[in-house]
PDB file of C-alpha atoms and ligand atoms in Angstrom:
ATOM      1  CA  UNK F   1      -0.600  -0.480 -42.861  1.00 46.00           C
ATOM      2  CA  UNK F   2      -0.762   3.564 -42.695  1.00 49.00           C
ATOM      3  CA  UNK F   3      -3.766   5.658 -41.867  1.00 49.00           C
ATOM      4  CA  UNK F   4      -4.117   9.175 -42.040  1.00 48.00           C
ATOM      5  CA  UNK F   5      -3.347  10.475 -38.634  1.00 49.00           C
ATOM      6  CA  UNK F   6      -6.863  12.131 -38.709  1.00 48.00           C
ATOM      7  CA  UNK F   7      -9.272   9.375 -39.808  1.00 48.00           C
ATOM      8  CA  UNK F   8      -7.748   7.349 -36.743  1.00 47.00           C
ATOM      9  CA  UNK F   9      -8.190  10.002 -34.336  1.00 47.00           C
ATOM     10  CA  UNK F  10     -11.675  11.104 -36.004  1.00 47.00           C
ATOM     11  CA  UNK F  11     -13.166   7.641 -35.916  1.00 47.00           C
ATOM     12  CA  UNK F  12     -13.435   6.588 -31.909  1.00 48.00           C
ATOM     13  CA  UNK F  13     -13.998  10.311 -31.381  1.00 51.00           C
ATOM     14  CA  UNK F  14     -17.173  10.720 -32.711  1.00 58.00           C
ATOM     15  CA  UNK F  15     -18.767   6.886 -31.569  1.00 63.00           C
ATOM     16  CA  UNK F  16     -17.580   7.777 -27.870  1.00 74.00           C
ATOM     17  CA  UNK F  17     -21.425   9.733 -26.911  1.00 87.00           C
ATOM     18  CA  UNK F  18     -23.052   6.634 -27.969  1.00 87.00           C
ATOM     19  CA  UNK F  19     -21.648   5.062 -24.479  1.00 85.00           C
ATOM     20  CA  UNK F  20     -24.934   6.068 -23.366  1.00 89.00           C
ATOM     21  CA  UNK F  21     -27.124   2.958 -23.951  1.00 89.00           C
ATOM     22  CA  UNK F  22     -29.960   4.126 -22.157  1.00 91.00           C
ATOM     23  CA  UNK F  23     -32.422   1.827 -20.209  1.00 93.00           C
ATOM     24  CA  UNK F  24     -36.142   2.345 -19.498  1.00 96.00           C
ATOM     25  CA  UNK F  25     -36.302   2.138 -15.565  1.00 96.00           C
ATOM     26  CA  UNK F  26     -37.769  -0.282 -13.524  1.00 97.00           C
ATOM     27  CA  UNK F  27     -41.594  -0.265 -13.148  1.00 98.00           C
ATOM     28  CA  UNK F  28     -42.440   0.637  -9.471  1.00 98.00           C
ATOM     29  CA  UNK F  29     -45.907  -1.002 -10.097  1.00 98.00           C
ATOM     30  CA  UNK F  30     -48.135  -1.663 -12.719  1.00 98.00           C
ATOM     31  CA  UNK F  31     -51.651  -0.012 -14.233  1.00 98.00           C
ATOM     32  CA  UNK F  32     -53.784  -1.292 -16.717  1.00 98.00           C
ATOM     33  CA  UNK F  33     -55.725   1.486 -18.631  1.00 98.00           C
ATOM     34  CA  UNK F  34     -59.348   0.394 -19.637  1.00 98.00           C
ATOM     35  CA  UNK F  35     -59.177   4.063 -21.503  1.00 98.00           C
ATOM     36  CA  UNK F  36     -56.969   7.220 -21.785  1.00 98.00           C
ATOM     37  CA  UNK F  37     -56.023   9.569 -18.794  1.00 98.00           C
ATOM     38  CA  UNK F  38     -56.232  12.939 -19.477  1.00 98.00           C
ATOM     39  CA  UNK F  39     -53.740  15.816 -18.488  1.00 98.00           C
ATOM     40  CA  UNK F  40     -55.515  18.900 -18.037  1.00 97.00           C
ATOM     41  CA  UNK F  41     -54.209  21.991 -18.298  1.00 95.00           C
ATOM     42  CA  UNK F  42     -52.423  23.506 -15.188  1.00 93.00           C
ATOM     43  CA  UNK F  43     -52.180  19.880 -14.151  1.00 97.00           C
ATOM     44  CA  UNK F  44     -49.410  17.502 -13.311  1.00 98.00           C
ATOM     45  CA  UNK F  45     -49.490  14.386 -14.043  1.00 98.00           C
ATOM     46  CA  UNK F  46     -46.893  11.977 -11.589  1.00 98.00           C
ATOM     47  CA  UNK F  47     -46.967   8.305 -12.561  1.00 98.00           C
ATOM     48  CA  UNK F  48     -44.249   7.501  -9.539  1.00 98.00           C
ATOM     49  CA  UNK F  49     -42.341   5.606 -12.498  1.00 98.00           C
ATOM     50  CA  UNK F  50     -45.331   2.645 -12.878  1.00 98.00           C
ATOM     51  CA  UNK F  51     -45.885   1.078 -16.089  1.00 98.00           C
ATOM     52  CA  UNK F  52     -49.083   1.918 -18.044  1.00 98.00           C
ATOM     53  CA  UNK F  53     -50.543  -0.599 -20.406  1.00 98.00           C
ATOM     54  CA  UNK F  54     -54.206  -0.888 -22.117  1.00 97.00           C
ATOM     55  CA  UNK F  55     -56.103  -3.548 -21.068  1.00 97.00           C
ATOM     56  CA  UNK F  56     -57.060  -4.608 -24.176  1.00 96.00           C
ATOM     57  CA  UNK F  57     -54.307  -3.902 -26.504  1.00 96.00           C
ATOM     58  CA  UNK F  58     -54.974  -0.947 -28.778  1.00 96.00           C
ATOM     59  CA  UNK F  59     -51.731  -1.999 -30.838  1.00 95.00           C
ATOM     60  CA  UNK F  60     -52.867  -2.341 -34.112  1.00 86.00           C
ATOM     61  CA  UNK F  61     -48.971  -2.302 -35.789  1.00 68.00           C
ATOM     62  CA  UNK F  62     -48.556   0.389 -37.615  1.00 63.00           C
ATOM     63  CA  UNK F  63     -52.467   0.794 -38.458  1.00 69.00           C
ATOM     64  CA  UNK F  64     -53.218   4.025 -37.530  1.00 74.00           C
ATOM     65  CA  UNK F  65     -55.344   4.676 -34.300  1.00 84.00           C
ATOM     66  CA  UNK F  66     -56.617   7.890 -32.506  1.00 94.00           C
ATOM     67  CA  UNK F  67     -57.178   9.767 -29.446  1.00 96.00           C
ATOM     68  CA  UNK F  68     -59.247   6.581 -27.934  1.00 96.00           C
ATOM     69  CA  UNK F  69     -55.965   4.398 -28.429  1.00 96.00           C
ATOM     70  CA  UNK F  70     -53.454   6.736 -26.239  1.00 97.00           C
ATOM     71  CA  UNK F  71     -52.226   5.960 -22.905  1.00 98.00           C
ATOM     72  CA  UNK F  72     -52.234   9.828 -22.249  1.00 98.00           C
ATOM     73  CA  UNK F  73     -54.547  12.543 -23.401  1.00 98.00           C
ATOM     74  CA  UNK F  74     -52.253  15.846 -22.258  1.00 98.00           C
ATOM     75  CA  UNK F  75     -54.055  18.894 -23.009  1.00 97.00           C
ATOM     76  CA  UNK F  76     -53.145  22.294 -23.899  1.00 95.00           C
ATOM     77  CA  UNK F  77     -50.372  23.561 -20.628  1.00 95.00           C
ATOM     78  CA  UNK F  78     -50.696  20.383 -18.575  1.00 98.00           C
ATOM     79  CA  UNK F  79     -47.483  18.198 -17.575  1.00 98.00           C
ATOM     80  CA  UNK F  80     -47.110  14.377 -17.646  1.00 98.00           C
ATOM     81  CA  UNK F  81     -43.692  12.821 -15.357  1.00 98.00           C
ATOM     82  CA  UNK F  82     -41.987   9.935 -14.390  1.00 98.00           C
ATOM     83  CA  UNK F  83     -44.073   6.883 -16.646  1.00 98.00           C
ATOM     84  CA  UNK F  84     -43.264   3.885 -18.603  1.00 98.00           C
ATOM     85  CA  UNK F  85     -45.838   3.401 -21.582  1.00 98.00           C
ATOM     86  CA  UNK F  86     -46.227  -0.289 -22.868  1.00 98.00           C
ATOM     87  CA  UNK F  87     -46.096  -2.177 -26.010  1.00 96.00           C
ATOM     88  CA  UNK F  88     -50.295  -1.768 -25.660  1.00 97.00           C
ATOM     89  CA  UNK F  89     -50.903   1.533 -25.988  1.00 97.00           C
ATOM     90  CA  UNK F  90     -51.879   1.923 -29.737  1.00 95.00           C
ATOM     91  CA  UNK F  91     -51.161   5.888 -29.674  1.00 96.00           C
ATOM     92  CA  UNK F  92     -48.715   6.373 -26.767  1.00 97.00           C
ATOM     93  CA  UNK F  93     -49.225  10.131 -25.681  1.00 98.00           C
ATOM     94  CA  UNK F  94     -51.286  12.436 -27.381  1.00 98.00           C
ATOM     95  CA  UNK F  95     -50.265  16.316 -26.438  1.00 98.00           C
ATOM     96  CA  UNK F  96     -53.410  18.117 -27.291  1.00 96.00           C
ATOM     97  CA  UNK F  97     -53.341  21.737 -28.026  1.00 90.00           C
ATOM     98  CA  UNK F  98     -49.186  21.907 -27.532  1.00 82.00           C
ATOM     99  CA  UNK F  99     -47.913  23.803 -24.777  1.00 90.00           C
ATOM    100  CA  UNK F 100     -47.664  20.483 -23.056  1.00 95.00           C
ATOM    101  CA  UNK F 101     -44.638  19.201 -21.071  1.00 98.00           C
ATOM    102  CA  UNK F 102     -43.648  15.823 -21.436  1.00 98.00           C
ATOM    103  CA  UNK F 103     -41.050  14.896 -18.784  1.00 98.00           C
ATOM    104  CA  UNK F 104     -39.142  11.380 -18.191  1.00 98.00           C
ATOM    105  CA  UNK F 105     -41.859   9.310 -20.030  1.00 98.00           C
ATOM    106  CA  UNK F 106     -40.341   6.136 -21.943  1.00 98.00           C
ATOM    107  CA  UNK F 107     -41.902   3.877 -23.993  1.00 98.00           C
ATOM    108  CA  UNK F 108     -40.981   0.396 -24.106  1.00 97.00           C
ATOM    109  CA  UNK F 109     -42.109  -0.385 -27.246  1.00 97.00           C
ATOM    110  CA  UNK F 110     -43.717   1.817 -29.765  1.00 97.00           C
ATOM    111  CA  UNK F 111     -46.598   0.820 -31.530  1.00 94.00           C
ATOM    112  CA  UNK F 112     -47.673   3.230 -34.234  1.00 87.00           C
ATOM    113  CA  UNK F 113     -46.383   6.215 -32.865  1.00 92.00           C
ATOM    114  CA  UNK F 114     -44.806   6.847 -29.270  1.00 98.00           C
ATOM    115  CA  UNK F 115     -45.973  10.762 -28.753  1.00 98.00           C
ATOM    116  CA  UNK F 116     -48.217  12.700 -31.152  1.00 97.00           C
ATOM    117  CA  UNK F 117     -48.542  16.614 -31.003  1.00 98.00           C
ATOM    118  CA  UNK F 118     -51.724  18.322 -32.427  1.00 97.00           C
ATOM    119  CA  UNK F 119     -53.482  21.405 -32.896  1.00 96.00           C
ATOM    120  CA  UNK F 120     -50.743  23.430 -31.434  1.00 97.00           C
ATOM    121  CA  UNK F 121     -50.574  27.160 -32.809  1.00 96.00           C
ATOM    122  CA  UNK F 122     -47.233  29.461 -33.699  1.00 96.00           C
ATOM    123  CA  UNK F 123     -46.021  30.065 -30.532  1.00 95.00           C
ATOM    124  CA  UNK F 124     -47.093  27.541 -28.723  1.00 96.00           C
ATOM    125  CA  UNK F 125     -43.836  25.424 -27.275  1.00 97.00           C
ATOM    126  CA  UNK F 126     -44.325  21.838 -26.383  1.00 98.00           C
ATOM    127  CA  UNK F 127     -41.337  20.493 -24.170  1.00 98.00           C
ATOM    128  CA  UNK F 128     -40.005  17.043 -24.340  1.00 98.00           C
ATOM    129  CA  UNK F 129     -37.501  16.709 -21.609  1.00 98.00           C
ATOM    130  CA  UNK F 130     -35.823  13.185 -20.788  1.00 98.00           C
ATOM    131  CA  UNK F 131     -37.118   9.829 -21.196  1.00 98.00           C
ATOM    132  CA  UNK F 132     -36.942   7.901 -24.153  1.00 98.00           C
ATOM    133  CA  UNK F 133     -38.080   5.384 -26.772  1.00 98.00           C
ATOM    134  CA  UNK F 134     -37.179   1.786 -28.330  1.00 98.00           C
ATOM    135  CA  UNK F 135     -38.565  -0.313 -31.265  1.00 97.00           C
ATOM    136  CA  UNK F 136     -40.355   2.344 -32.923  1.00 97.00           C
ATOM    137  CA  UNK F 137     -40.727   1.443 -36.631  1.00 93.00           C
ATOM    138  CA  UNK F 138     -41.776   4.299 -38.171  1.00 94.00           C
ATOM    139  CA  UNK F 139     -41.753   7.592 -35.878  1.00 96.00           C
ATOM    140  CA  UNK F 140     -41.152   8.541 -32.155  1.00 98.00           C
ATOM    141  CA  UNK F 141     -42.616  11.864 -32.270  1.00 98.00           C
ATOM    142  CA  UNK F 142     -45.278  13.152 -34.667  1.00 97.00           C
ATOM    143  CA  UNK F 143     -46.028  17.069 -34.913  1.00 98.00           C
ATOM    144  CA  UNK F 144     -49.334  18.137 -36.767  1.00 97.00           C
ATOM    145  CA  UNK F 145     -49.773  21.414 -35.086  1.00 96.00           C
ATOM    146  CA  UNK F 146     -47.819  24.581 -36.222  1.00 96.00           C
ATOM    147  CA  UNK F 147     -45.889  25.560 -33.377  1.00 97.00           C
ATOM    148  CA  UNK F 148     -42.151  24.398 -32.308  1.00 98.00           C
ATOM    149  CA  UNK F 149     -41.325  21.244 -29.878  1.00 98.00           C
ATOM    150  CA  UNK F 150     -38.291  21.464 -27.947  1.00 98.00           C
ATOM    151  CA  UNK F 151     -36.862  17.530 -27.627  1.00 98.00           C
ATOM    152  CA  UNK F 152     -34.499  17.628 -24.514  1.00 98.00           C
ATOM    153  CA  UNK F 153     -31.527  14.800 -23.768  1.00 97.00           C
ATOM    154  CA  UNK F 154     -34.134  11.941 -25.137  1.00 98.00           C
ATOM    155  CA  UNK F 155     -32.769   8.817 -26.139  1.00 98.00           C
ATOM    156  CA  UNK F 156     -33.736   6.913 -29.322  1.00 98.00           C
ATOM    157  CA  UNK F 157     -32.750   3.280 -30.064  1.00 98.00           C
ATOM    158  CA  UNK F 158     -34.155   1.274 -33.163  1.00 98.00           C
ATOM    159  CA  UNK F 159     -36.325   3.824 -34.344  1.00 98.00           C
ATOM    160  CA  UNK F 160     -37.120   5.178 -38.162  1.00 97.00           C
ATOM    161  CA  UNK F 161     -37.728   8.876 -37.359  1.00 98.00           C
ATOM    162  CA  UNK F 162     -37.323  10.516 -33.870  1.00 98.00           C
ATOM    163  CA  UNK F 163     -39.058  13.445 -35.000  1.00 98.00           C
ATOM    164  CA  UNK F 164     -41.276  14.394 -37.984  1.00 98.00           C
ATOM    165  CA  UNK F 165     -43.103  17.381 -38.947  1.00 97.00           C
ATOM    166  CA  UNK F 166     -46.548  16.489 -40.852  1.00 95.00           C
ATOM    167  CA  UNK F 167     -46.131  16.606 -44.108  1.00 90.00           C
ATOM    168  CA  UNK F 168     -49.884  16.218 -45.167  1.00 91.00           C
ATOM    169  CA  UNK F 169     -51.540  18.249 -43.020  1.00 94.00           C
ATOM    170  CA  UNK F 170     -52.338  21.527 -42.549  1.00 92.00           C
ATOM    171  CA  UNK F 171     -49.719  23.652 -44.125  1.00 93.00           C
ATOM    172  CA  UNK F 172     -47.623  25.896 -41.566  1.00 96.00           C
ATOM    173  CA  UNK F 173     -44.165  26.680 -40.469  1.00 97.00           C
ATOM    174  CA  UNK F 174     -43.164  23.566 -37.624  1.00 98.00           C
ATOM    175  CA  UNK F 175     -40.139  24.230 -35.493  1.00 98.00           C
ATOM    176  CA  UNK F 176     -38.229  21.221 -33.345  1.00 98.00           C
ATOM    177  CA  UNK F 177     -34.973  21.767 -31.585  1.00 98.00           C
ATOM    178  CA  UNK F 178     -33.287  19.482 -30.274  1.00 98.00           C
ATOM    179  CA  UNK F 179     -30.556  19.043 -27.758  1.00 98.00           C
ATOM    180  CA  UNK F 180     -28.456  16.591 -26.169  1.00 96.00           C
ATOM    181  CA  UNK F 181     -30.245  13.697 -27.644  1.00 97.00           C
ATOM    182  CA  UNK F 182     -28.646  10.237 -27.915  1.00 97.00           C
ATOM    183  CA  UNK F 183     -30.077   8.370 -31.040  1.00 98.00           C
ATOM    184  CA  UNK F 184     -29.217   4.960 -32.211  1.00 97.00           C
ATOM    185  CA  UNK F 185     -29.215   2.349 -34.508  1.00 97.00           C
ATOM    186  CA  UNK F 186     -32.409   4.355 -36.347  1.00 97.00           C
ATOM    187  CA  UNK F 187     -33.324   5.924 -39.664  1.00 96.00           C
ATOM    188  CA  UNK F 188     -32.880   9.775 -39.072  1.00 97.00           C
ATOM    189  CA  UNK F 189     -33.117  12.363 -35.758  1.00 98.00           C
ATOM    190  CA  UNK F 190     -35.858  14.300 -37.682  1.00 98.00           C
ATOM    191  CA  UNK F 191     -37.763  14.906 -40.567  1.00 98.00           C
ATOM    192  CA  UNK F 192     -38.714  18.348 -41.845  1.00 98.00           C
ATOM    193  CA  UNK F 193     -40.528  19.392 -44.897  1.00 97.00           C
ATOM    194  CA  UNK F 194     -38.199  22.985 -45.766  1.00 96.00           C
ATOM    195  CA  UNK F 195     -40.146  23.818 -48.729  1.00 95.00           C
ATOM    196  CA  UNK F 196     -43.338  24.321 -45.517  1.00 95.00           C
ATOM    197  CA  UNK F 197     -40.686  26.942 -43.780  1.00 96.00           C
ATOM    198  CA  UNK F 198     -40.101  24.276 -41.576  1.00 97.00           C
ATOM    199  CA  UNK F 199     -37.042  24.455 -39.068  1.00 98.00           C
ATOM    200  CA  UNK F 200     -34.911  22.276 -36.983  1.00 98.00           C
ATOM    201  CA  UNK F 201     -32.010  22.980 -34.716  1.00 98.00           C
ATOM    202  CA  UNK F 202     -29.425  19.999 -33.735  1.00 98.00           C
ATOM    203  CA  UNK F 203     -27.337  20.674 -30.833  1.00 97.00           C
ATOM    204  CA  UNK F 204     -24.834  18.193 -29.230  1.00 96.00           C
ATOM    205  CA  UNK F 205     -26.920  15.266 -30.939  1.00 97.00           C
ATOM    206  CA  UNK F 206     -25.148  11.807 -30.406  1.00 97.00           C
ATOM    207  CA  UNK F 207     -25.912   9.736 -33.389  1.00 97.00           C
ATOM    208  CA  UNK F 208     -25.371   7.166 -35.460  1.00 96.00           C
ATOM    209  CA  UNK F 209     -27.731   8.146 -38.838  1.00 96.00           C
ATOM    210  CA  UNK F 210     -26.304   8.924 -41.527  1.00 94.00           C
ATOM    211  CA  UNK F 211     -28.859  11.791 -42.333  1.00 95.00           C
ATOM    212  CA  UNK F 212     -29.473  12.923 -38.803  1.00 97.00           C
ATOM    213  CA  UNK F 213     -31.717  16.321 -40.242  1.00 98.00           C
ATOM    214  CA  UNK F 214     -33.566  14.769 -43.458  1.00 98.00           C
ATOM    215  CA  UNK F 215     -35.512  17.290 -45.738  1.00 98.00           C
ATOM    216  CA  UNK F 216     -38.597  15.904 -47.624  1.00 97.00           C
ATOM    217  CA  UNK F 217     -40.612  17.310 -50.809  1.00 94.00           C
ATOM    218  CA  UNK F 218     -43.654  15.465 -50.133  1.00 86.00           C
ATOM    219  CA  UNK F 219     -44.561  12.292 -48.062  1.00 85.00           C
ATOM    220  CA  UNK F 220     -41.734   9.605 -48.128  1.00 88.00           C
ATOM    221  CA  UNK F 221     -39.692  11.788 -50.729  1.00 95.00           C
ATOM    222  CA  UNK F 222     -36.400  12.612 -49.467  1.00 96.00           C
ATOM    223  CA  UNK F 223     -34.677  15.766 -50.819  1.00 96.00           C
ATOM    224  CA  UNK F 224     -31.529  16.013 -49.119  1.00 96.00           C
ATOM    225  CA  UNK F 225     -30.448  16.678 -45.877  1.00 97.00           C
ATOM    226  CA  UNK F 226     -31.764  20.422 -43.907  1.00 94.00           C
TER     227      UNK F 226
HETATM  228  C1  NAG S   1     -35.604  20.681 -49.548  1.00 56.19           C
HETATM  229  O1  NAG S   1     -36.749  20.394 -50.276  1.00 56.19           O
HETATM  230  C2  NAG S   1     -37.264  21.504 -51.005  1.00 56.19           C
HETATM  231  C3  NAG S   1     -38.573  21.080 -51.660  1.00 56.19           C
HETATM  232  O2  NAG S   1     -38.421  20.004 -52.510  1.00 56.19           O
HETATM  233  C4  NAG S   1     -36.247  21.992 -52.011  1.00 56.19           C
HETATM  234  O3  NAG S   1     -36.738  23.132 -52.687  1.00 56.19           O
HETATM  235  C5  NAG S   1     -34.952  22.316 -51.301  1.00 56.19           C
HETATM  236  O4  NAG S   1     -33.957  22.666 -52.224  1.00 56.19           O
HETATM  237  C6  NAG S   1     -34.504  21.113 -50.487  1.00 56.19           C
HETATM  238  N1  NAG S   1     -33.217  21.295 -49.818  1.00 56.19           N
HETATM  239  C7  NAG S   1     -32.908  22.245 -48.948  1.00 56.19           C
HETATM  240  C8  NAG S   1     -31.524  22.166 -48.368  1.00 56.19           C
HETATM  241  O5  NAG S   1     -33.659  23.111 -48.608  1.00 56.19           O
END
């Protein structure tokens, strides 16, 4: 049978980045969380690559939880590194105020959301650099606030949305770019609301979703993709 020459060549081409499968790394140690830690601002927080679970479970499916429910409370300017968040943390990380900096945290299992960004103001930049997510059903990332998240060489696997812009709250301009992120087997890399002056930037994105930038009218109604 004949192909065209550049379906053939086309095909393996663009599958090849999603080589990278991956893998949340080994827990050095383990902590169960009786309540959230909080990130202050100016601080660093170094979890030495343990594993951070509530003891009891705040993972109420996709019920949705709050502040009491995170594994991390990182407020305005403060930095968390190097963790593994469980399948018990109801609310994952909560970045408080943006400006936070979210480096090498992975979640092993997102419950209703794996990272949530609120009350962050134009201008603010919230960084998301490394780590990554699995098994999130509905979103990795949430952003409420109104100022723009930079997601850095993340990885995404069985996920609906990696990224989201509210689309019921307040109503503001969000801004996510993204680079170097591998996402796959998911729904879409993010989801913007353009009609809010939202704006996302995809660069060197490895994926598999058919709509990787997905542009909504209103909650749950797609309009095409960005
Ligand atoms: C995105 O959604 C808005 C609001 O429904 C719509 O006006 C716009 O045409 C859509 N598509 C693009 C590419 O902006």
């Amino acid at each position: 049978m004949l192909f065209p020459l550049a379906l053939l060549a086309a095909a393996p081409t663009a599958l090849a980045c999603l080589g990278y499968t991956g893998g949340v790394p080994k827990p050095t140690g383990n902590v169960a969380l009786k309540a959230p830690i909080y990130v202050k601002a100016g601080q660093v927080y170094d979890g030495g690559w343990r594993k951070f679970d509530r003891n009891p479970s705040t993972c109420n499916g996709q019920g949705e939880g709050g502040e009491d429910d995170t594994a991390f409370v990182v407020e305005r300017g403060g930095t968390l590194r190097n963790v593994i968040i469980g399948k018990t943390a109801g609310e994952g990380v909560y970045c408080k105020g943006g400006g936070c900096n979210l480096e090498f945290v992975w979640f092993e299992d997102v419950c209703e959301d794996a990272i949530s960004i609120k009350d962050d103001r134009p201008g603010d930049v919230t960084n998301i650099i490394g780590g990554g997510a699995y098994h999130a059903s509905d979103k990795v990332i949430q952003h409420n606030g109104c100022g723009r998240v930079n997601i850095i060489n993340f990885y995404a696997e069985d996920y609906g949305k990696v990224y989201r812009s509210c689309g019921t709250c307040q109503k503001c301009a969000r801004e996510v770019y993204v680079e170097g992120v591998t996402a796959r087997k998911g729904g879409e890399v993010v989801g913007i609301t353009k009609s809010n002056g939202d704006k996302a930037t995809l660069v060197n994105v490895c994926t598999d979703a058919k709509t990787p930038c997905q542009n909504y009218s209103g909650p749950g109604k797609k309009d095409g993709a960005c």
